[in-house]
Short mmCIF file of C-alpha atoms in Angstrom, two decimals:
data_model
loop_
_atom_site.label_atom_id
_atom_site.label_comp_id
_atom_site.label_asym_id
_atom_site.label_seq_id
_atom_site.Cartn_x
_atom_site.Cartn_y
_atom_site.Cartn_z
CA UNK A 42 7.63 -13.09 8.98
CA UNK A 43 6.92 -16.66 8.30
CA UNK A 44 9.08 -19.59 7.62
CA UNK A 45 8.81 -20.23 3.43
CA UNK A 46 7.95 -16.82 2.23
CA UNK A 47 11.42 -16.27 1.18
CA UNK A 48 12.50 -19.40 0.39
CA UNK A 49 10.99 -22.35 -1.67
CA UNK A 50 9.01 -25.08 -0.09
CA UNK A 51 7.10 -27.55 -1.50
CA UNK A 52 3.29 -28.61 -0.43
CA UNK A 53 0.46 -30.02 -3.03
CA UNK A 54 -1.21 -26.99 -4.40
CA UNK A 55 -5.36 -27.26 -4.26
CA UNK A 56 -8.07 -24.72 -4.46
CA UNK A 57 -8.03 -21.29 -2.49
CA UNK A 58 -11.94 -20.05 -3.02
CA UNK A 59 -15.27 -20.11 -4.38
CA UNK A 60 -15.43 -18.21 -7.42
CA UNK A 61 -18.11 -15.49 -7.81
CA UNK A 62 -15.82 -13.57 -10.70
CA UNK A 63 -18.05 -12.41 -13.20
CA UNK A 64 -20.69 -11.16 -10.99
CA UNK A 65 -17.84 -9.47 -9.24
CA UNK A 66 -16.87 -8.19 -12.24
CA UNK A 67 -19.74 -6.70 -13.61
CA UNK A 68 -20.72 -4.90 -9.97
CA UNK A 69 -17.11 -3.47 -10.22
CA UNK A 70 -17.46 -2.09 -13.66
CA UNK A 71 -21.19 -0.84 -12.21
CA UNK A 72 -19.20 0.90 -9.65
CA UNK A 73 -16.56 2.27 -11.40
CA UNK A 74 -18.57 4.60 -14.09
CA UNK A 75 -17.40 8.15 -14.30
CA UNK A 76 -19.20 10.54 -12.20
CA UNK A 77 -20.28 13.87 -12.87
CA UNK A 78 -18.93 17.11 -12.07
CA UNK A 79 -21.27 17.86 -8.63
CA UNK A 80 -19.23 14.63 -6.37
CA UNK A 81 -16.09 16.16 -6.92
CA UNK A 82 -17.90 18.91 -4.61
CA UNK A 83 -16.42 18.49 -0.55
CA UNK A 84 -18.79 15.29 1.63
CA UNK A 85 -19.94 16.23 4.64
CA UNK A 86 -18.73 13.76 7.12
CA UNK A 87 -21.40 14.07 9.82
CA UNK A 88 -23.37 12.25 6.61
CA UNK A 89 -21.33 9.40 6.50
CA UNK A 90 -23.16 6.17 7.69
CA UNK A 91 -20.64 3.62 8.88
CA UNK A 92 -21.71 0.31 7.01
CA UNK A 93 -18.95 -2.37 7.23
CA UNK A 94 -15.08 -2.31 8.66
CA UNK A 95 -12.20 -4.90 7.68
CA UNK A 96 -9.10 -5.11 9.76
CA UNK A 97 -6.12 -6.75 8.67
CA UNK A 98 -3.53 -6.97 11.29
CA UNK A 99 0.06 -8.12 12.19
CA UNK A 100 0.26 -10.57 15.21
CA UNK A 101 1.61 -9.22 18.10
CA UNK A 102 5.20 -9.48 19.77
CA UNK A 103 6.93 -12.82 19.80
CA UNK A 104 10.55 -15.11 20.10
CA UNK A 105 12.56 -14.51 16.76
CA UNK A 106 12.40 -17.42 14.05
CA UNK A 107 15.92 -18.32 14.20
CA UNK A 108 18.90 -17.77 16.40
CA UNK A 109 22.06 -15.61 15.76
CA UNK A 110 24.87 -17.95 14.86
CA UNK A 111 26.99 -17.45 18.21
CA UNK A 112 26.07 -18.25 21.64
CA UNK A 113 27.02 -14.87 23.01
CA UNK A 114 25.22 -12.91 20.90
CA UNK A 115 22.30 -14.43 21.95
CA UNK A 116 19.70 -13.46 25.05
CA UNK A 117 17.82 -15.57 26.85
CA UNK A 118 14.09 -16.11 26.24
CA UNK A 119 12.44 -18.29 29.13
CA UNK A 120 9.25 -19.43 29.22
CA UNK A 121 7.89 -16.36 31.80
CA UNK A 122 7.91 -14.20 28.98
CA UNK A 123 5.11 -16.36 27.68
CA UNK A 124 2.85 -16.15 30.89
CA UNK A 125 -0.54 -14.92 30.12
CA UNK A 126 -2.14 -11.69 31.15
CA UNK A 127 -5.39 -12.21 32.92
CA UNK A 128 -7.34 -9.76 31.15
CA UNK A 129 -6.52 -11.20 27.86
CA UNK A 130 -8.14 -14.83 28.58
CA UNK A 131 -11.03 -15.46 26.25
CA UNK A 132 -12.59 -18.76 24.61
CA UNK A 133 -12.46 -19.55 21.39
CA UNK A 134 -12.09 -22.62 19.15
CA UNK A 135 -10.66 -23.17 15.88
CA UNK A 136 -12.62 -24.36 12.40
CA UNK A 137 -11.90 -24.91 8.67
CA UNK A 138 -13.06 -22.35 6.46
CA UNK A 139 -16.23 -24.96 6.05
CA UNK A 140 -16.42 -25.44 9.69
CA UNK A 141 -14.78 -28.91 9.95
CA UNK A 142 -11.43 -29.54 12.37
CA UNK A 143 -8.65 -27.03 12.10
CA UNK A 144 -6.19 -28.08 9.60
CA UNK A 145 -2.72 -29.59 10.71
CA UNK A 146 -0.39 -26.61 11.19
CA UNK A 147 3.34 -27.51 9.50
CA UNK A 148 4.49 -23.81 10.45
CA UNK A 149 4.35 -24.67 14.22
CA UNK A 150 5.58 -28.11 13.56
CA UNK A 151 9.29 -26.57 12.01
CA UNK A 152 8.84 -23.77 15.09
CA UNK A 153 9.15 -26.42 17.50
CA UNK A 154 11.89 -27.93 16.20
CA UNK A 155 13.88 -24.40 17.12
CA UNK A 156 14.81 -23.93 20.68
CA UNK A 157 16.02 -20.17 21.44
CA UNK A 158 18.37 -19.57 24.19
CA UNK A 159 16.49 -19.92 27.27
CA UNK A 160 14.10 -22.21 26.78
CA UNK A 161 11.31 -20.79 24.57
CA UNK A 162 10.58 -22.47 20.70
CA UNK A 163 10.93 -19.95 18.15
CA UNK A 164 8.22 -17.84 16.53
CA UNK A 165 6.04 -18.04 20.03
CA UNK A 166 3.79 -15.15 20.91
CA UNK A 167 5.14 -13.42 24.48
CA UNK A 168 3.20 -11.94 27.00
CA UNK A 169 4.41 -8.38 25.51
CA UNK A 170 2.78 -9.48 22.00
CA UNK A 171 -0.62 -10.32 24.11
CA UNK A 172 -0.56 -6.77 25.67
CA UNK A 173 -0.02 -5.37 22.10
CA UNK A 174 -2.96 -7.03 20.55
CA UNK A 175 -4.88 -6.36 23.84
CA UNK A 176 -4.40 -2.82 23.42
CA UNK A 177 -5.63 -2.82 19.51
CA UNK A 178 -8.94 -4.78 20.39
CA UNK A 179 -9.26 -1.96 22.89
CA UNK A 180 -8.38 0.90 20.65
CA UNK A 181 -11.67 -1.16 17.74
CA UNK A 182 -13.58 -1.19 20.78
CA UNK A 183 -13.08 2.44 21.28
CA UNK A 184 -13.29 3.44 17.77
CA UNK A 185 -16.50 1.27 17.16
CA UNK A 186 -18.03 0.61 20.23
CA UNK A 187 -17.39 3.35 22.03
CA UNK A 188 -17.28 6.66 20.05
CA UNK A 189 -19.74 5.63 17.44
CA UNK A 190 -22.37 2.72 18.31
CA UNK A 191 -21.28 0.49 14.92
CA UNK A 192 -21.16 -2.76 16.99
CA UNK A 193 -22.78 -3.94 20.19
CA UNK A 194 -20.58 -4.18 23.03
CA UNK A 195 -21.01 -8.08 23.22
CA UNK A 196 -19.87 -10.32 20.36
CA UNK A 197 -22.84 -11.32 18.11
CA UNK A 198 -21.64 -13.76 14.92
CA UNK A 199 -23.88 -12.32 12.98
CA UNK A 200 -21.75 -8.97 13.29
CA UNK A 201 -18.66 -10.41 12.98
CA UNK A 202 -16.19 -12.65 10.63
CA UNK A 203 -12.46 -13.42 12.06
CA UNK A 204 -10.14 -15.63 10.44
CA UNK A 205 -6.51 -15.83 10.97
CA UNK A 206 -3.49 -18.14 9.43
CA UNK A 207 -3.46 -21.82 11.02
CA UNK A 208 0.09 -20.25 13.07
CA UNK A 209 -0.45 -20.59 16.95
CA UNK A 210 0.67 -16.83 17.34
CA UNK A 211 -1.92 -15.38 14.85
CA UNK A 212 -4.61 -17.83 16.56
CA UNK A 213 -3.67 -16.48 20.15
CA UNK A 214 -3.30 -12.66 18.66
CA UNK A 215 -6.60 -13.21 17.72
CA UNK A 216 -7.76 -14.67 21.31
CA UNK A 217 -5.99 -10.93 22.46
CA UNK A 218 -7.68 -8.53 20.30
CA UNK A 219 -11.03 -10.13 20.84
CA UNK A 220 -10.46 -9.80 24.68
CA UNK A 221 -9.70 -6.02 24.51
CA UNK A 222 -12.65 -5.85 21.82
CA UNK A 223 -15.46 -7.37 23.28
CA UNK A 224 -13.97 -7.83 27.43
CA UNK A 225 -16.36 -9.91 29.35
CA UNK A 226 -17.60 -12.75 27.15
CA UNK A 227 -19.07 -16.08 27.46
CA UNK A 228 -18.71 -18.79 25.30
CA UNK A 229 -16.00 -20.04 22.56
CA UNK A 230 -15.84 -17.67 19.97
CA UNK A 231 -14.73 -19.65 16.56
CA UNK A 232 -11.74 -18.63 14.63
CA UNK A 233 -11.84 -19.67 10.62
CA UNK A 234 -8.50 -20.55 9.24
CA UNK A 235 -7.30 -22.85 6.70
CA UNK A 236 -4.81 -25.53 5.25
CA UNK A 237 -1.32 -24.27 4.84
CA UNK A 238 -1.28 -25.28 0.92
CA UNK A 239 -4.21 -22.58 -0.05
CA UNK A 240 -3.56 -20.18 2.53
CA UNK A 241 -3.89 -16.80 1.45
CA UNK A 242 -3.29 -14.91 4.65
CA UNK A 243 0.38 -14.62 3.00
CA UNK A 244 1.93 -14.79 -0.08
CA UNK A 245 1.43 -18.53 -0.36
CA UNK A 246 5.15 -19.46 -2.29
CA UNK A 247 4.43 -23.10 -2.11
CA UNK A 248 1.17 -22.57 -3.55
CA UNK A 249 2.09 -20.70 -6.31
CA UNK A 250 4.62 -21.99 -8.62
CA UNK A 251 5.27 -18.54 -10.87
CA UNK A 252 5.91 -16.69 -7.65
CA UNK A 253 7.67 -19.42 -6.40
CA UNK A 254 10.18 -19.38 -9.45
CA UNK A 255 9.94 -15.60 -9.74
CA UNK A 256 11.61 -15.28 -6.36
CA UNK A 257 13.83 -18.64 -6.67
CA UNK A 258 17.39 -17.42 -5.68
CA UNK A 259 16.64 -13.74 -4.90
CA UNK A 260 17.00 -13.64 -1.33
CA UNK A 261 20.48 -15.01 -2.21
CA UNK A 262 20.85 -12.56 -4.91
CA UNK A 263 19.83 -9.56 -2.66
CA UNK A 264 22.60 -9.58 -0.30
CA UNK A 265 25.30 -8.93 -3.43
CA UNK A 266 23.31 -6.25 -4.70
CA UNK A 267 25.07 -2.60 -4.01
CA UNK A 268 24.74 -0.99 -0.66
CA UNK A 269 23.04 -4.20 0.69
CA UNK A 270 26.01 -6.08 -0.04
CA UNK A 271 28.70 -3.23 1.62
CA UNK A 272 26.60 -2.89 4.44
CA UNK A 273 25.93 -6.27 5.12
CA UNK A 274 29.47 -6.90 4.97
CA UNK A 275 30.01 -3.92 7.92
CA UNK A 276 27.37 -5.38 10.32
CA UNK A 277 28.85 -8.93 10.54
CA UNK A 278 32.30 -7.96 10.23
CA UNK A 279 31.48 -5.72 13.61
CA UNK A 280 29.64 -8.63 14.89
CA UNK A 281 32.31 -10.94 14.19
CA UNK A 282 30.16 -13.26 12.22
CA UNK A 283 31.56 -12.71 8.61
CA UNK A 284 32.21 -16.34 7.65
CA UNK A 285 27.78 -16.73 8.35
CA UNK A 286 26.50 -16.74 5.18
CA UNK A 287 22.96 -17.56 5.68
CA UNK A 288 23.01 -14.23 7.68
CA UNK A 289 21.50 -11.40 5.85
CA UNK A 290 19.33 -8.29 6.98
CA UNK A 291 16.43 -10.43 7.67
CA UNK A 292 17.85 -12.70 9.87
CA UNK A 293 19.34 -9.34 11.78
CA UNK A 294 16.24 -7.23 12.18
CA UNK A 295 14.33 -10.09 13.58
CA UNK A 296 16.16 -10.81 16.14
CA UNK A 297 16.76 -6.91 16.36
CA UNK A 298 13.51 -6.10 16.21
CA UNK A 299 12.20 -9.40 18.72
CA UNK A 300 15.00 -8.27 21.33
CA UNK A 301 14.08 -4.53 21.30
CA UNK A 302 10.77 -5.01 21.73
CA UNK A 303 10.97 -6.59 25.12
CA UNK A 304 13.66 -4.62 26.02
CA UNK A 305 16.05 -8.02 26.35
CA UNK A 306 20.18 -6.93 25.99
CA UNK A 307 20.74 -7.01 22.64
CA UNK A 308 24.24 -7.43 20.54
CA UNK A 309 25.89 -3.71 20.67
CA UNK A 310 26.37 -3.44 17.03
CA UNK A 311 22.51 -4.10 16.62
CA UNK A 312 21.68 -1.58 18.65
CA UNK A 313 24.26 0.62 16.77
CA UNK A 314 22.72 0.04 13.55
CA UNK A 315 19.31 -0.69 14.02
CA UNK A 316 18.00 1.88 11.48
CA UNK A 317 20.31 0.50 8.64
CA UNK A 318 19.54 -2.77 9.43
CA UNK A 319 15.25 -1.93 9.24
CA UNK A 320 16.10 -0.23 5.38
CA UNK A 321 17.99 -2.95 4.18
CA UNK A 322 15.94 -5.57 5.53
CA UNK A 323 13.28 -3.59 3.39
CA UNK A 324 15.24 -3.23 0.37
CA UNK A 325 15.76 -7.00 0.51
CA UNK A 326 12.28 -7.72 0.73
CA UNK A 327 11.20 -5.36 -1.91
CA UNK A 328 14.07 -6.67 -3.82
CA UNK A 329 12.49 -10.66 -3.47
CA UNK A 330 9.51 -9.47 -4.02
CA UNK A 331 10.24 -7.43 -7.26
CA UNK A 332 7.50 -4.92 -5.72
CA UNK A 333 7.72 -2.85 -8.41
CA UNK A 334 6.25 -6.15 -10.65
CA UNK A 335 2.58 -5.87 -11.05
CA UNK A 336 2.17 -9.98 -11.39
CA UNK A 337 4.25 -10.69 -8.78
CA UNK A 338 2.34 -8.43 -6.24
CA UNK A 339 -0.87 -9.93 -7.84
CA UNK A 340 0.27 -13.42 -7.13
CA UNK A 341 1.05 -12.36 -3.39
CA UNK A 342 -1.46 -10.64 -2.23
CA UNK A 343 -4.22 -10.39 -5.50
CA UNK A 344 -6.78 -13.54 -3.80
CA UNK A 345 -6.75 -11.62 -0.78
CA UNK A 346 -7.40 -8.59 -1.96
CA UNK A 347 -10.04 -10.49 -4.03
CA UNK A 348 -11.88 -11.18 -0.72
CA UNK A 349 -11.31 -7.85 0.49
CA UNK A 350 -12.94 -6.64 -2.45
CA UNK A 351 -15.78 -9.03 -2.47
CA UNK A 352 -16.75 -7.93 0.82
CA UNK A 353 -17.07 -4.61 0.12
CA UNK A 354 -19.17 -5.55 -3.45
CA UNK A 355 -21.60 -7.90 -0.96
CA UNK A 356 -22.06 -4.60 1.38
CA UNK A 357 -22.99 -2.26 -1.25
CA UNK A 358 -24.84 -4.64 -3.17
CA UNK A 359 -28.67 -4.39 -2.76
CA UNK A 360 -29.54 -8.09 -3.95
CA UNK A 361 -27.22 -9.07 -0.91
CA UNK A 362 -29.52 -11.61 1.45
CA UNK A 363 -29.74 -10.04 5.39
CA UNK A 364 -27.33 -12.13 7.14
CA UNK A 365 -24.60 -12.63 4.18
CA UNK A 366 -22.48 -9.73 5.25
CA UNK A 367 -20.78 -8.66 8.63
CA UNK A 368 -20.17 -5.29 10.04
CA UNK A 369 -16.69 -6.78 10.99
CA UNK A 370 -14.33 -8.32 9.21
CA UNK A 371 -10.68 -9.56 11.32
CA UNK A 372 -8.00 -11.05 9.16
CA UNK A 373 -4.91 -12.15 11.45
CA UNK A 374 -1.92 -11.85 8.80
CA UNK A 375 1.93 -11.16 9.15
CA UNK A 376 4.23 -8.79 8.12
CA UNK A 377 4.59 -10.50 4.65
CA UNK A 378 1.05 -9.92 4.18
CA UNK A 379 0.70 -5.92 5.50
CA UNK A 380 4.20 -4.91 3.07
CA UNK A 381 2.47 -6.07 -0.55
CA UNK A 382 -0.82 -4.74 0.67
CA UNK A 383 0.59 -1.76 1.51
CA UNK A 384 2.38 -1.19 -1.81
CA UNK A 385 -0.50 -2.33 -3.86
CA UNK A 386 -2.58 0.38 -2.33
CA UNK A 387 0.27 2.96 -2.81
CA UNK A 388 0.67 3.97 1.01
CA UNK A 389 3.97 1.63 1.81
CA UNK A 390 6.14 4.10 3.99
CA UNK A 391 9.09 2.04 3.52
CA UNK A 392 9.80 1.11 7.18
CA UNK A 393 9.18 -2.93 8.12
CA UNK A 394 5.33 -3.56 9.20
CA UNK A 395 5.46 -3.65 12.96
CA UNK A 396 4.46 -6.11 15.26
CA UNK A 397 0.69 -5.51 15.68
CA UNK A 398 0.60 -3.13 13.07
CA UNK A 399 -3.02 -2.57 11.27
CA UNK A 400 -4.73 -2.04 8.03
CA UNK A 401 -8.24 -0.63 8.81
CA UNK A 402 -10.58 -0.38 5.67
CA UNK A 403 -13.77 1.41 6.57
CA UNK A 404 -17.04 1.57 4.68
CA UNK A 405 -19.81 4.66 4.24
CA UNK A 406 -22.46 5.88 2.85
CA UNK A 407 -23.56 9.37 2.19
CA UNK A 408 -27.27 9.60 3.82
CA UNK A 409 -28.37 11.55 1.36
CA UNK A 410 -26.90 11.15 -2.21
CA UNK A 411 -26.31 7.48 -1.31
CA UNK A 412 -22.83 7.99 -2.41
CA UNK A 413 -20.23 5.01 -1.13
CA UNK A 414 -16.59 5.86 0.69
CA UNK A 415 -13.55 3.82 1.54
CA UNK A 416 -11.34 5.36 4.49
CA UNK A 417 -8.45 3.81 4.87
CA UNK A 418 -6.05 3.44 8.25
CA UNK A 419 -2.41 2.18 8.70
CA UNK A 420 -1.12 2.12 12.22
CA UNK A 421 -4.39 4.33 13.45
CA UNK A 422 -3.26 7.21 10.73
CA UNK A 423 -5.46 7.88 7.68
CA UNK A 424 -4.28 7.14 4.61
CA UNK A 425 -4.89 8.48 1.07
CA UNK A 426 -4.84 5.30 -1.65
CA UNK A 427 -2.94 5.39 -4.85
CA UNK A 428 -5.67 7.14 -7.35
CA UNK A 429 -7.84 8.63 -5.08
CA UNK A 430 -8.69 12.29 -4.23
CA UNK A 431 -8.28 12.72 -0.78
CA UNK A 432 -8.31 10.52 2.46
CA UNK A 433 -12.26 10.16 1.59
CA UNK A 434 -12.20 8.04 -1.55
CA UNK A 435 -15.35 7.50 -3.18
CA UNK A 436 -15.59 3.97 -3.86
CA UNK A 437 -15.54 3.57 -7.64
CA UNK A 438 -11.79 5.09 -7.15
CA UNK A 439 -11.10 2.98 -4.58
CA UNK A 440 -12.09 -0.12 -6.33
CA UNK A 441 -10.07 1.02 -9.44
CA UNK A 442 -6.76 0.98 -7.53
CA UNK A 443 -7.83 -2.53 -5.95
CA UNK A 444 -8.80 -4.02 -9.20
CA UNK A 445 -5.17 -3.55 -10.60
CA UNK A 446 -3.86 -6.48 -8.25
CA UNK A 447 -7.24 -8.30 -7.69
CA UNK A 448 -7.17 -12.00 -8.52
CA UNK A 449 -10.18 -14.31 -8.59
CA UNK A 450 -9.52 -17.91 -7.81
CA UNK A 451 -9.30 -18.95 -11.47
CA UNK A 452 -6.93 -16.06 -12.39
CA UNK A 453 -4.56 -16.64 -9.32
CA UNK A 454 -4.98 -20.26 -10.32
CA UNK A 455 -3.71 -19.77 -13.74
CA UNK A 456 -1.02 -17.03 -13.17
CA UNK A 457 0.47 -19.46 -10.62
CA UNK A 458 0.41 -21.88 -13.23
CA UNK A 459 2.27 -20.11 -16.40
CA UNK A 460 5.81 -21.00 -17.08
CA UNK A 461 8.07 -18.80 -17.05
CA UNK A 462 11.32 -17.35 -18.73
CA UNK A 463 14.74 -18.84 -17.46
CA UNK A 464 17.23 -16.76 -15.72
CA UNK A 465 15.26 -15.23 -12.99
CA UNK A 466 17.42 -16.47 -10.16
CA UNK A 467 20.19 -18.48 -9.21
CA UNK A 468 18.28 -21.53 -7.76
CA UNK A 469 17.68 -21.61 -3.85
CA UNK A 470 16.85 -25.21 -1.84
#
């Protein structure tokens, strides 16, 4: 979770991407023609080239974004909890999506002006959050090093793409997964991220003034709405913080959820109701969100699913110059970012995206009808995507379930941009 994704902020709004839409377009519509009666017949997988693999992950483990409102419900985090794990130490530097300095980051600006119990600023990745991502770089390495010979055992750019959001954590996530991916490497490894205002890493609320207004009030609004409201009411009453109203099942579950995971002494009636306090923090999201709402998961998630997307078009694309692709694609995201995705591709399991939790989006092609596939992973399980056969989708599918949410730059630009009908909230600073 990041500061601003449920609540309005205001930065000036400026481009997000280069637009390629109508060649996009028309390779999509290429791709998505009916096919005949003999692909519906079962793909052998021992045919199945591995071309191209996009990973979208949650950082790892870290201090909670803001405190619980009384001293003694709160544990101490001190700085040893941030000491660095030898085997996760690798070089890299940090770059605009054009290669010039990395952008100012105003998310670790407001984190530093938090300081937890203990000593540590809020929102800091721990040493349990390095293991975490350590562990996933060595699980890719295994997967795609190791098992199958996809990508060389050393990092080579041209193999390779990883951008993350300009947020310290995601940066050094991204410093941990490459250390359990590629171990023993020389040399800065560079790290693409952007400025805050056209980030799309997350559903960009400052950026985007329909979602913005869409969600204007809601998080407000979702604590009165039944069950939320009656069990909200139980968990602070127990915790004897009833009269803390900017408490609500988000606040709770991080802190829960932060605690838990490095197995700090948390508040008894956390504990107690941990698995209420996960739903409802869900419900409330889904309810700010309107997740059901086709524009407003467009608007949070559609331009990155436009690059996901574009990736995949540049793969299978024969006029596609040597060199323009990667085999690997890393995208260091947050929770906010994994939940829409998840629902846009129909495989949300309605429990809070974990910390290092991944998205894994494979690529393949048949060797011998040519055919393309999309296998899809969440948390290392296969998935099956809304509209598709079976946990092998043939790509035309696949792309028809993406293109619902899909925005190209202009078309996120203008959605953002329409005004819209009054009464959707009660107003939120």
């Amino acid at each position: 979770m990041i500061p601003g994704v449920f609540r309005v902020r205001v930065w000036a709004p400026v481009g997000v991407l280069t637009s390629l839409a109508y060649c996009l377009h028309q390779r999509r519509v290429a791709l998505a023609e009916p096919r005949g009666a003999d692909d519906r017949s079962p793909v052998d997988p021992s045919l199945l080239e591995l071309k191209m693999v996009q990973v979208v992950f949650r950082h790892g483990a870290r201090s909670p974004l803001k405190p619980l409102p009384q001293e003694e419900q709160q544990v101490e985090w001190k700085p040893q909890l941030l000491e660095v794990p030898p085997q996760t130490q690798f070089d890299y530097t940090v770059t605009s999506l054009a290669g010039g300095l990395k952008p100012h980051s105003p998310f670790d600006a407001q984190y530093r002006e938090t300081t937890l119990k203990g000593g540590v600023f809020a929102g800091q990745l721990t040493q349990v959050g390095m293991q975490q991502m350590f562990a996933l770089g060595e699980r890719l390495r295994k997967s795609y090093v190791e098992d199958v010979p996809f990508l060389s055992p050393t990092f080579h750019p041209l193999e390779v793409f990883i951008r993350s959001s300009n947020i310290y954590r995601n940066l050094e996530s991204t410093r941990c997964l490459l250390a359990g991916l590629f171990q023993r490497q020389k040399g800065p490894i560079v790290i693409h991220t952007d400025e805050a205002s056209s980030e799309v890493l997350y559903p960009n609320y400052q950026n985007c003034w329909n979602l913005q207004e869409r969600t204007r009030g809601r998080r407000q609004a979702a604590c009165l709405q039944p069950g939320i409201s009656e069990d909200l009411k139980k968990v602070k009453e127990e915790m004897g913080i009833a009269g803390s109203n900017g408490v609500d099942f988000l606040i709770l579950l991080d802190n829960m959820a932060a605690e838990q995971e490095h197995g700090l002494p948390s508040c008894p009636t956390l504990k107690r109701f941990a698995q209420m306090i996960e739903q409802r923090a869900v419900d409330t999201a889904l309810y700010v969100l309107q997740g059901e709402d086709r524009e407003s998961l467009q608007m949070a998630v559609g331009p990155f699913l436009h690059i996901l997307e574009s990736n995949l078009l540049s793969a299978v694309d024969p006029a596609t110059l040597p060199g323009k692709t990667r085999k690997l694609y890393l995208y260091a995201a947050h929770d906010v970012t994994l939940m829409p995705l998840l629902l846009a591709l129909g495989i949300f399991d309605h429990k809070w995206p974990p910390f290092a939790g991944d998205l894994t989006m494979e690529l393949h092609q048949h060797q011998e009808s040519r055919a393309w596939f999309v296998r899809l992973y969440y948390q290392g399980k296969e998935q099956v995507p809304r509209g598709c056969p079976d946990r092998l989708c043939p790509l035309d599918k696949f792309l028809n379930t993406v293109s619902v949410y899909t925005l190209s730059p202009e078309k996120y630009r203008t959605l953002c941009s329409q005004a819209q009908a009054m009464g959707r909230g009660n107003g939120e600073d």
